[in-house]
PDB file of C-alpha atoms and ligand atoms in Angstrom:
ATOM      1  CA  MET A 221     117.008 115.458  75.066  1.00  0.00           C
ATOM      2  CA  THR A 222     118.656 111.499  74.085  1.00  0.00           C
ATOM      3  CA  VAL A 223     119.905 109.487  76.919  1.00  0.00           C
ATOM      4  CA  ASN A 224     122.370 106.758  75.889  1.00  0.00           C
ATOM      5  CA  TYR A 225     121.353 103.878  76.784  1.00  0.00           C
ATOM      6  CA  ARG A 226     124.215 101.960  75.539  1.00  0.00           C
ATOM      7  CA  ARG A 227     126.329  99.860  77.713  1.00  0.00           C
ATOM      8  CA  THR A 228     130.307 100.288  76.801  1.00  0.00           C
ATOM      9  CA  SER A 229     131.808  97.120  75.192  1.00  0.00           C
ATOM     10  CA  LEU A 230     133.409  96.636  79.029  1.00  0.00           C
ATOM     11  CA  ASP A 231     130.043  95.728  79.736  1.00  0.00           C
ATOM     12  CA  ARG A 232     129.418  93.627  77.703  1.00  0.00           C
ATOM     13  CA  ASP A 233     131.652  91.885  77.866  1.00  0.00           C
ATOM     14  CA  THR A 234     132.029  87.916  78.926  1.00  0.00           C
ATOM     15  CA  THR A 235     134.483  88.757  81.406  1.00  0.00           C
ATOM     16  CA  PHE A 236     133.661  87.591  85.261  1.00  0.00           C
ATOM     17  CA  TYR A 237     135.533  90.480  87.721  1.00  0.00           C
ATOM     18  CA  VAL A 238     136.238  90.651  90.955  1.00  0.00           C
ATOM     19  CA  PRO A 239     135.298  93.314  92.933  1.00  0.00           C
ATOM     20  CA  LYS A 240     137.406  96.139  92.808  1.00  0.00           C
ATOM     21  CA  VAL A 241     137.408  97.316  96.084  1.00  0.00           C
ATOM     22  CA  GLU A 242     140.377  98.047  98.338  1.00  0.00           C
ATOM     23  CA  CYS A 243     138.787  95.986 101.558  1.00  0.00           C
ATOM     24  CA  PHE A 244     137.118  92.551 101.129  1.00  0.00           C
ATOM     25  CA  ALA A 245     136.188  92.669 104.785  1.00  0.00           C
ATOM     26  CA  CYS A 246     134.174  95.350 104.187  1.00  0.00           C
ATOM     27  CA  TYR A 247     133.785  96.324 100.161  1.00  0.00           C
ATOM     28  CA  ASP A 248     135.240  99.677 100.951  1.00  0.00           C
ATOM     29  CA  SER A 249     131.961 100.615 103.245  1.00  0.00           C
ATOM     30  CA  GLY A 250     133.307 100.848 106.961  1.00  0.00           C
ATOM     31  CA  ILE A 251     130.979  98.035 107.802  1.00  0.00           C
ATOM     32  CA  VAL A 252     131.946  94.280 107.512  1.00  0.00           C
ATOM     33  CA  SER A 253     129.771  92.105 105.814  1.00  0.00           C
ATOM     34  CA  ASN A 254     128.755  89.069 105.849  1.00  0.00           C
ATOM     35  CA  GLY A 255     126.377  87.652 103.162  1.00  0.00           C
ATOM     36  CA  ASP A 256     129.208  84.734 102.864  1.00  0.00           C
ATOM     37  CA  ASN A 257     129.025  83.546 106.103  1.00  0.00           C
ATOM     38  CA  LEU A 258     133.009  84.570 107.170  1.00  0.00           C
ATOM     39  CA  VAL A 259     132.174  86.397 110.252  1.00  0.00           C
ATOM     40  CA  ASN A 260     130.539  83.227 111.803  1.00  0.00           C
ATOM     41  CA  LYS A 261     133.443  81.624 111.396  1.00  0.00           C
ATOM     42  CA  TYR A 262     134.357  84.335 114.824  1.00  0.00           C
ATOM     43  CA  ILE A 263     130.987  85.052 116.074  1.00  0.00           C
ATOM     44  CA  PRO A 264     128.914  81.196 114.829  1.00  0.00           C
ATOM     45  CA  ASP A 265     125.546  83.183 116.070  1.00  0.00           C
ATOM     46  CA  TYR A 266     125.991  86.696 114.873  1.00  0.00           C
ATOM     47  CA  ASP A 267     123.256  87.431 112.908  1.00  0.00           C
ATOM     48  CA  LYS A 268     121.184  84.534 113.412  1.00  0.00           C
ATOM     49  CA  ASP A 269     118.099  83.754 115.002  1.00  0.00           C
ATOM     50  CA  GLN A 270     116.940  81.432 117.896  1.00  0.00           C
ATOM     51  CA  LYS A 271     116.947  78.321 115.304  1.00  0.00           C
ATOM     52  CA  GLY A 272     119.862  79.875 113.447  1.00  0.00           C
ATOM     53  CA  ARG A 273     118.749  80.735 110.549  1.00  0.00           C
ATOM     54  CA  GLN A 274     120.715  83.778 108.906  1.00  0.00           C
ATOM     55  CA  ASN A 275     118.749  86.748 109.302  1.00  0.00           C
ATOM     56  CA  GLY A 276     120.797  90.045 108.124  1.00  0.00           C
ATOM     57  CA  GLY A 277     121.046  93.305 110.804  1.00  0.00           C
ATOM     58  CA  GLN A 278     119.878  91.560 113.621  1.00  0.00           C
ATOM     59  CA  ASP A 279     122.825  91.759 115.722  1.00  0.00           C
ATOM     60  CA  LEU A 280     125.102  94.984 115.346  1.00  0.00           C
ATOM     61  CA  ALA A 281     127.302  95.997 112.810  1.00  0.00           C
ATOM     62  CA  ILE A 282     130.808  95.163 112.750  1.00  0.00           C
ATOM     63  CA  ILE A 283     132.634  98.028 112.014  1.00  0.00           C
ATOM     64  CA  CYS A 284     136.572  97.643 109.707  1.00  0.00           C
ATOM     65  CA  HIS A 285     139.504  98.776 110.981  1.00  0.00           C
ATOM     66  CA  CYS A 286     140.559 100.114 106.930  1.00  0.00           C
ATOM     67  CA  LYS A 287     140.354 103.482 106.146  1.00  0.00           C
ATOM     68  CA  ALA A 288     136.869 103.488 105.048  1.00  0.00           C
ATOM     69  CA  ALA A 289     135.603 103.459 108.375  1.00  0.00           C
ATOM     70  CA  TYR A 290     137.784 106.506 109.312  1.00  0.00           C
ATOM     71  CA  GLY A 291     136.334 109.634 107.982  1.00  0.00           C
ATOM     72  CA  ASP A 292     137.924 111.708 105.761  1.00  0.00           C
ATOM     73  CA  SER A 293     140.251 114.453 106.994  1.00  0.00           C
ATOM     74  CA  GLN A 294     140.912 116.357 103.783  1.00  0.00           C
ATOM     75  CA  SER A 295     137.538 116.764 102.521  1.00  0.00           C
ATOM     76  CA  ASP A 296     136.222 120.161 102.303  1.00  0.00           C
ATOM     77  CA  ASP A 297     132.838 121.283 104.486  1.00  0.00           C
ATOM     78  CA  GLU A 298     130.387 119.966 102.009  1.00  0.00           C
ATOM     79  CA  ARG A 299     132.127 116.622 100.952  1.00  0.00           C
ATOM     80  CA  GLU A 300     133.187 116.185 105.106  1.00  0.00           C
ATOM     81  CA  ARG A 301     132.466 112.089 105.795  1.00  0.00           C
ATOM     82  CA  VAL A 302     132.774 111.861 109.704  1.00  0.00           C
ATOM     83  CA  GLY A 303     133.360 108.160 109.342  1.00  0.00           C
ATOM     84  CA  PHE A 304     132.569 105.445 111.803  1.00  0.00           C
ATOM     85  CA  ARG A 305     135.756 105.632 113.683  1.00  0.00           C
ATOM     86  CA  ASP A 306     137.407 108.692 115.224  1.00  0.00           C
ATOM     87  CA  SER A 307     141.275 109.629 114.401  1.00  0.00           C
ATOM     88  CA  LEU A 308     142.127 107.405 117.741  1.00  0.00           C
ATOM     89  CA  GLY A 309     139.864 104.456 116.564  1.00  0.00           C
ATOM     90  CA  ASN A 310     137.492 104.766 119.143  1.00  0.00           C
ATOM     91  CA  ILE A 311     133.874 104.021 116.901  1.00  0.00           C
ATOM     92  CA  ARG A 312     131.829 107.004 117.691  1.00  0.00           C
ATOM     93  CA  THR A 313     128.820 107.293 119.396  1.00  0.00           C
ATOM     94  CA  THR A 314     125.268 108.513 118.777  1.00  0.00           C
ATOM     95  CA  ASP A 315     122.185 109.426 120.824  1.00  0.00           C
ATOM     96  CA  SER A 316     119.485 106.272 121.112  1.00  0.00           C
ATOM     97  CA  ILE A 317     116.114 107.395 121.024  1.00  0.00           C
ATOM     98  CA  ARG A 318     116.472 107.555 124.544  1.00  0.00           C
ATOM     99  CA  GLY A 319     118.994 110.083 124.411  1.00  0.00           C
ATOM    100  CA  GLU A 320     121.918 107.775 125.729  1.00  0.00           C
ATOM    101  CA  PRO A 321     125.220 107.282 123.770  1.00  0.00           C
ATOM    102  CA  GLN A 322     124.787 104.351 122.046  1.00  0.00           C
ATOM    103  CA  ALA A 323     128.030 103.716 119.599  1.00  0.00           C
ATOM    104  CA  LEU A 324     127.164 102.894 116.033  1.00  0.00           C
ATOM    105  CA  GLY A 325     128.829  99.698 116.120  1.00  0.00           C
ATOM    106  CA  VAL A 326     131.094  96.717 117.444  1.00  0.00           C
ATOM    107  CA  SER A 327     134.861  95.825 116.366  1.00  0.00           C
ATOM    108  CA  LEU A 328     136.404  92.804 115.735  1.00  0.00           C
ATOM    109  CA  GLU A 329     139.817  91.990 116.532  1.00  0.00           C
ATOM    110  CA  LYS A 330     142.322  93.080 113.315  1.00  0.00           C
ATOM    111  CA  ASP A 331     143.601  89.934 112.365  1.00  0.00           C
ATOM    112  CA  LYS A 332     140.348  88.283 112.251  1.00  0.00           C
ATOM    113  CA  ILE A 333     138.974  91.266 110.304  1.00  0.00           C
ATOM    114  CA  ARG A 334     142.208  90.188 108.075  1.00  0.00           C
ATOM    115  CA  GLN A 335     141.548  86.626 107.909  1.00  0.00           C
ATOM    116  CA  ILE A 336     137.994  87.599 106.790  1.00  0.00           C
ATOM    117  CA  HIS A 337     139.552  89.542 103.713  1.00  0.00           C
ATOM    118  CA  THR A 338     141.987  87.229 102.791  1.00  0.00           C
ATOM    119  CA  ASP A 339     140.056  84.593 102.909  1.00  0.00           C
ATOM    120  CA  ARG A 340     136.951  86.460 100.919  1.00  0.00           C
ATOM    121  CA  LYS A 341     139.484  87.441  98.215  1.00  0.00           C
ATOM    122  CA  ALA A 342     140.636  83.895  97.592  1.00  0.00           C
ATOM    123  CA  CYS A 343     137.344  83.105  96.886  1.00  0.00           C
ATOM    124  CA  TRP A 344     136.339  86.369  94.999  1.00  0.00           C
ATOM    125  CA  GLU A 345     139.761  85.397  92.617  1.00  0.00           C
ATOM    126  CA  ASN A 346     138.528  81.804  91.963  1.00  0.00           C
ATOM    127  CA  THR A 347     135.212  81.689  92.021  1.00  0.00           C
ATOM    128  CA  ALA A 348     136.543  84.599  88.939  1.00  0.00           C
ATOM    129  CA  MET A 349     138.757  81.353  87.528  1.00  0.00           C
ATOM    130  CA  VAL A 350     136.361  79.038  87.197  1.00  0.00           C
ATOM    131  CA  GLN A 351     134.010  82.012  85.949  1.00  0.00           C
ATOM    132  CA  ASN A 352     136.026  82.455  82.975  1.00  0.00           C
ATOM    133  CA  LEU A 353     136.363  78.847  82.519  1.00  0.00           C
ATOM    134  CA  VAL A 354     133.157  77.881  81.625  1.00  0.00           C
ATOM    135  CA  ARG A 355     132.229  81.429  79.937  1.00  0.00           C
ATOM    136  CA  ASN A 356     135.081  80.850  77.424  1.00  0.00           C
ATOM    137  CA  LYS A 357     133.887  77.372  77.192  1.00  0.00           C
ATOM    138  CA  ILE A 358     130.106  78.279  76.596  1.00  0.00           C
ATOM    139  CA  ALA A 359     131.403  80.803  73.884  1.00  0.00           C
ATOM    140  CA  LYS A 360     133.508  78.313  71.872  1.00  0.00           C
ATOM    141  CA  GLY A 361     130.233  76.260  72.650  1.00  0.00           C
ATOM    142  CA  GLU A 362     132.426  73.384  74.471  1.00  0.00           C
ATOM    143  CA  LYS A 363     131.252  71.166  76.940  1.00  0.00           C
ATOM    144  CA  TYR A 364     131.188  71.926  80.153  1.00  0.00           C
ATOM    145  CA  GLU A 365     129.955  71.476  83.912  1.00  0.00           C
ATOM    146  CA  THR A 366     127.957  73.590  85.486  1.00  0.00           C
ATOM    147  CA  PRO A 367     129.761  74.621  89.155  1.00  0.00           C
ATOM    148  CA  TYR A 368     128.018  73.365  91.936  1.00  0.00           C
ATOM    149  CA  TYR A 369     127.439  76.477  93.019  1.00  0.00           C
ATOM    150  CA  ILE A 370     125.213  77.563  90.256  1.00  0.00           C
ATOM    151  CA  GLN A 371     123.142  73.962  90.069  1.00  0.00           C
ATOM    152  CA  VAL A 372     122.820  74.905  94.341  1.00  0.00           C
ATOM    153  CA  VAL A 373     120.989  77.946  93.126  1.00  0.00           C
ATOM    154  CA  LYS A 374     119.055  76.858  89.794  1.00  0.00           C
ATOM    155  CA  GLU A 375     117.434  73.639  92.110  1.00  0.00           C
ATOM    156  CA  GLU A 376     116.869  76.228  95.104  1.00  0.00           C
ATOM    157  CA  LEU A 377     114.469  78.652  92.591  1.00  0.00           C
ATOM    158  CA  THR A 378     112.936  75.544  91.488  1.00  0.00           C
ATOM    159  CA  LYS A 379     111.248  75.262  94.807  1.00  0.00           C
ATOM    160  CA  VAL A 380     109.578  78.369  94.577  1.00  0.00           C
ATOM    161  CA  GLY A 381     107.005  77.697  92.280  1.00  0.00           C
ATOM    162  CA  ASP A 382     104.154  81.080  92.047  1.00  0.00           C
ATOM    163  CA  MET A 383     105.636  83.200  95.181  1.00  0.00           C
ATOM    164  CA  PHE A 384     105.412  86.242  93.999  1.00  0.00           C
ATOM    165  CA  SER A 385     101.482  85.212  92.986  1.00  0.00           C
ATOM    166  CA  PHE A 386      99.771  87.070  95.767  1.00  0.00           C
ATOM    167  CA  PRO A 387      96.547  87.413  95.085  1.00  0.00           C
ATOM    168  CA  SER A 388      95.870  90.727  96.505  1.00  0.00           C
ATOM    169  CA  GLU A 389      98.663  91.000  93.916  1.00  0.00           C
ATOM    170  CA  LYS A 390      96.608  89.874  90.987  1.00  0.00           C
ATOM    171  CA  ALA A 391      93.781  92.462  92.398  1.00  0.00           C
ATOM    172  CA  ILE A 392      95.496  95.261  91.961  1.00  0.00           C
ATOM    173  CA  VAL A 393      96.500  94.247  88.353  1.00  0.00           C
ATOM    174  CA  GLN A 394      92.757  93.601  87.445  1.00  0.00           C
ATOM    175  CA  THR A 395      92.046  96.533  88.355  1.00  0.00           C
ATOM    176  CA  MET A 396      94.875  99.203  86.764  1.00  0.00           C
ATOM    177  CA  THR A 397      93.189  96.755  83.982  1.00  0.00           C
ATOM    178  CA  GLU A 398      89.977  97.780  83.912  1.00  0.00           C
ATOM    179  CA  SER A 399      90.292 101.611  84.381  1.00  0.00           C
ATOM    180  CA  ASN A 400      92.576 101.350  81.526  1.00  0.00           C
ATOM    181  CA  ASP A 401      89.295  99.939  79.685  1.00  0.00           C
ATOM    182  CA  GLN A 402      87.822 102.590  80.492  1.00  0.00           C
ATOM    183  CA  ASN A 403      89.794 105.279  78.917  1.00  0.00           C
TER     184      ASN A 403
HETATM  185 ZN1  LIG B 121     137.348  98.093 105.257  1.00  0.00          ZN
END
Protein backbone atom coordinates (compact mmCIF):
# COMPACT_ATOMS: atom_id res chain seq x y z
CA MET A 1 0.00 0.00 0.00
CA THR A 2 1.32 3.40 -0.86
CA VAL A 3 0.92 6.13 1.69
CA ASN A 4 0.39 9.64 0.48
CA TYR A 5 2.40 11.72 2.91
CA ARG A 6 2.73 14.85 0.79
CA ARG A 7 1.03 17.90 2.17
CA THR A 8 -1.42 19.79 0.04
CA SER A 9 -0.22 23.16 -1.13
CA LEU A 10 -2.63 24.80 1.33
CA ASP A 11 -0.77 23.15 4.22
CA ARG A 12 2.54 24.28 2.87
CA ASP A 13 1.73 27.92 2.28
CA THR A 14 2.99 30.40 4.84
CA THR A 15 -0.30 32.09 5.61
CA PHE A 16 -1.29 32.13 9.27
CA TYR A 17 -4.95 31.23 9.53
CA VAL A 18 -7.44 32.03 12.26
CA PRO A 19 -9.05 28.74 13.40
CA LYS A 20 -12.06 27.87 11.30
CA VAL A 21 -14.64 27.65 14.06
CA GLU A 22 -18.02 29.21 14.63
CA CYS A 23 -17.62 29.68 18.35
CA PHE A 24 -14.34 31.03 19.69
CA ALA A 25 -15.48 30.58 23.29
CA CYS A 26 -15.43 26.78 23.01
CA TYR A 27 -13.80 26.21 19.60
CA ASP A 28 -17.01 24.29 18.73
CA SER A 29 -16.35 21.70 21.43
CA GLY A 30 -19.13 22.77 23.80
CA ILE A 31 -16.64 23.34 26.63
CA VAL A 32 -15.31 26.86 27.12
CA SER A 33 -11.56 27.02 26.63
CA ASN A 34 -9.28 29.01 28.95
CA GLY A 35 -5.86 28.63 27.34
CA ASP A 36 -5.50 32.40 27.20
CA ASN A 37 -6.99 33.08 30.66
CA LEU A 38 -9.93 35.01 29.23
CA VAL A 39 -12.29 33.16 31.58
CA ASN A 40 -10.33 34.61 34.52
CA LYS A 41 -11.66 38.02 33.59
CA TYR A 42 -15.00 36.83 34.97
CA ILE A 43 -13.91 34.14 37.46
CA PRO A 44 -10.47 35.28 38.70
CA ASP A 45 -9.50 32.01 40.40
CA TYR A 46 -10.90 29.63 37.75
CA ASP A 47 -8.55 26.68 37.13
CA LYS A 48 -5.93 28.10 39.50
CA ASP A 49 -4.31 26.30 42.39
CA GLN A 50 -3.89 27.76 45.89
CA LYS A 51 -0.69 29.49 44.85
CA GLY A 52 -2.50 31.15 41.95
CA ARG A 53 -0.79 29.11 39.27
CA GLN A 54 -2.78 28.11 36.20
CA ASN A 55 -3.87 24.50 36.49
CA GLY A 56 -6.17 23.50 33.63
CA GLY A 57 -8.84 20.97 34.57
CA GLN A 58 -8.76 21.74 38.28
CA ASP A 59 -12.27 23.19 38.20
CA LEU A 60 -15.48 22.01 36.59
CA ALA A 61 -15.88 22.51 32.87
CA ILE A 62 -17.79 25.60 31.76
CA ILE A 63 -20.45 24.55 29.29
CA CYS A 64 -20.91 26.88 26.34
CA HIS A 65 -24.22 28.33 25.17
CA CYS A 66 -23.65 27.76 21.46
CA LYS A 67 -25.08 24.88 19.45
CA ALA A 68 -21.98 22.75 20.01
CA ALA A 69 -23.14 22.27 23.61
CA TYR A 70 -26.43 20.77 22.46
CA GLY A 71 -27.27 17.36 21.11
CA ASP A 72 -27.64 16.77 17.44
CA SER A 73 -31.35 16.12 16.89
CA GLN A 74 -30.88 15.34 13.22
CA SER A 75 -28.34 12.63 13.75
CA ASP A 76 -29.32 9.02 13.23
CA ASP A 77 -28.99 6.37 15.92
CA GLU A 78 -25.47 5.50 14.96
CA ARG A 79 -24.11 9.00 15.24
CA GLU A 80 -26.20 10.42 18.04
CA ARG A 81 -24.64 13.32 19.87
CA VAL A 82 -26.27 13.77 23.24
CA GLY A 83 -24.66 17.10 24.05
CA PHE A 84 -23.85 18.79 27.35
CA ARG A 85 -27.23 20.54 27.55
CA ASP A 86 -30.74 19.21 27.04
CA SER A 87 -33.20 20.88 24.68
CA LEU A 88 -34.27 23.31 27.43
CA GLY A 89 -30.69 24.46 27.93
CA ASN A 90 -30.18 22.67 31.24
CA ILE A 91 -26.79 21.10 31.78
CA ARG A 92 -27.06 17.34 31.74
CA THR A 93 -26.04 15.18 34.65
CA THR A 94 -24.17 11.93 34.90
CA ASP A 95 -23.91 9.45 37.78
CA SER A 96 -20.99 10.15 40.06
CA ILE A 97 -18.92 7.28 41.49
CA ARG A 98 -21.18 7.49 44.56
CA GLY A 99 -24.20 6.95 42.32
CA GLU A 100 -25.52 10.48 42.69
CA PRO A 101 -26.35 12.68 39.74
CA GLN A 102 -23.57 15.12 39.01
CA ALA A 103 -23.70 18.01 36.54
CA LEU A 104 -21.41 17.68 33.52
CA GLY A 105 -20.23 21.23 34.12
CA VAL A 106 -21.23 24.71 35.13
CA SER A 107 -22.74 27.63 33.29
CA LEU A 108 -21.50 31.16 32.91
CA GLU A 109 -23.84 33.95 31.79
CA LYS A 110 -24.52 34.14 28.08
CA ASP A 111 -23.27 37.70 27.66
CA LYS A 112 -19.94 36.81 29.30
CA ILE A 113 -19.47 33.82 27.01
CA ARG A 114 -20.36 36.01 24.06
CA GLN A 115 -17.74 38.54 25.19
CA ILE A 116 -15.10 35.79 25.46
CA HIS A 117 -16.01 34.72 21.92
CA THR A 118 -15.74 38.30 20.60
CA ASP A 119 -12.48 39.13 22.44
CA ARG A 120 -10.81 35.86 21.48
CA LYS A 121 -11.82 36.17 17.85
CA ALA A 122 -10.37 39.70 17.76
CA CYS A 123 -7.12 38.39 19.31
CA TRP A 124 -6.85 35.67 16.66
CA GLU A 125 -7.50 38.15 13.87
CA ASN A 126 -4.85 40.48 15.24
CA THR A 127 -2.37 37.61 15.59
CA ALA A 128 -3.04 36.52 12.02
CA MET A 129 -2.48 40.07 10.79
CA VAL A 130 0.83 40.43 12.66
CA GLN A 131 2.03 36.91 11.75
CA ASN A 132 1.28 37.37 8.08
CA LEU A 133 3.07 40.70 8.07
CA VAL A 134 6.17 39.08 9.61
CA ARG A 135 6.03 36.01 7.38
CA ASN A 136 5.69 38.21 4.35
CA LYS A 137 8.79 40.15 5.33
CA ILE A 138 10.71 36.92 5.97
CA ALA A 139 9.67 35.61 2.56
CA LYS A 140 10.95 38.79 0.93
CA GLY A 141 14.15 38.76 2.99
CA GLU A 142 13.25 42.02 4.67
CA LYS A 143 14.05 43.02 8.23
CA TYR A 144 11.37 42.30 10.79
CA GLU A 145 10.79 42.56 14.49
CA THR A 146 9.88 39.38 16.33
CA PRO A 147 6.46 39.82 17.98
CA TYR A 148 6.89 40.15 21.75
CA TYR A 149 4.95 36.98 22.55
CA ILE A 150 7.27 34.90 20.40
CA GLN A 151 10.23 36.51 22.13
CA VAL A 152 8.73 35.61 25.50
CA VAL A 153 8.38 31.95 24.46
CA LYS A 154 11.93 31.90 23.09
CA GLU A 155 13.29 33.25 26.38
CA GLU A 156 11.25 30.72 28.36
CA LEU A 157 12.66 27.91 26.23
CA THR A 158 16.25 28.88 27.00
CA LYS A 159 15.46 28.28 30.68
CA VAL A 160 14.21 24.77 30.03
CA GLY A 161 17.75 23.39 29.86
CA ASP A 162 17.84 19.62 29.94
CA MET A 163 14.41 19.31 31.48
CA PHE A 164 13.67 16.25 29.36
CA SER A 165 16.88 14.51 30.18
CA PHE A 166 15.80 12.12 32.94
CA PRO A 167 18.38 9.65 34.29
CA SER A 168 15.86 6.80 34.03
CA GLU A 169 15.24 7.66 30.40
CA LYS A 170 18.95 7.50 29.69
CA ALA A 171 19.03 4.05 31.31
CA ILE A 172 16.18 2.87 29.07
CA VAL A 173 17.93 4.15 25.97
CA GLN A 174 21.08 2.41 27.18
CA THR A 175 19.36 -0.99 27.56
CA MET A 176 17.72 -0.63 24.17
CA THR A 177 21.07 0.06 22.57
CA GLU A 178 22.62 -2.93 24.33
CA SER A 179 19.92 -5.37 23.21
CA ASN A 180 20.33 -4.08 19.67
CA ASP A 181 24.03 -4.84 19.80
CA GLN A 182 23.29 -8.50 20.55
CA ASN A 183 21.25 -8.94 17.40
ZN1 LIG B 1 -19.35 27.57 21.98
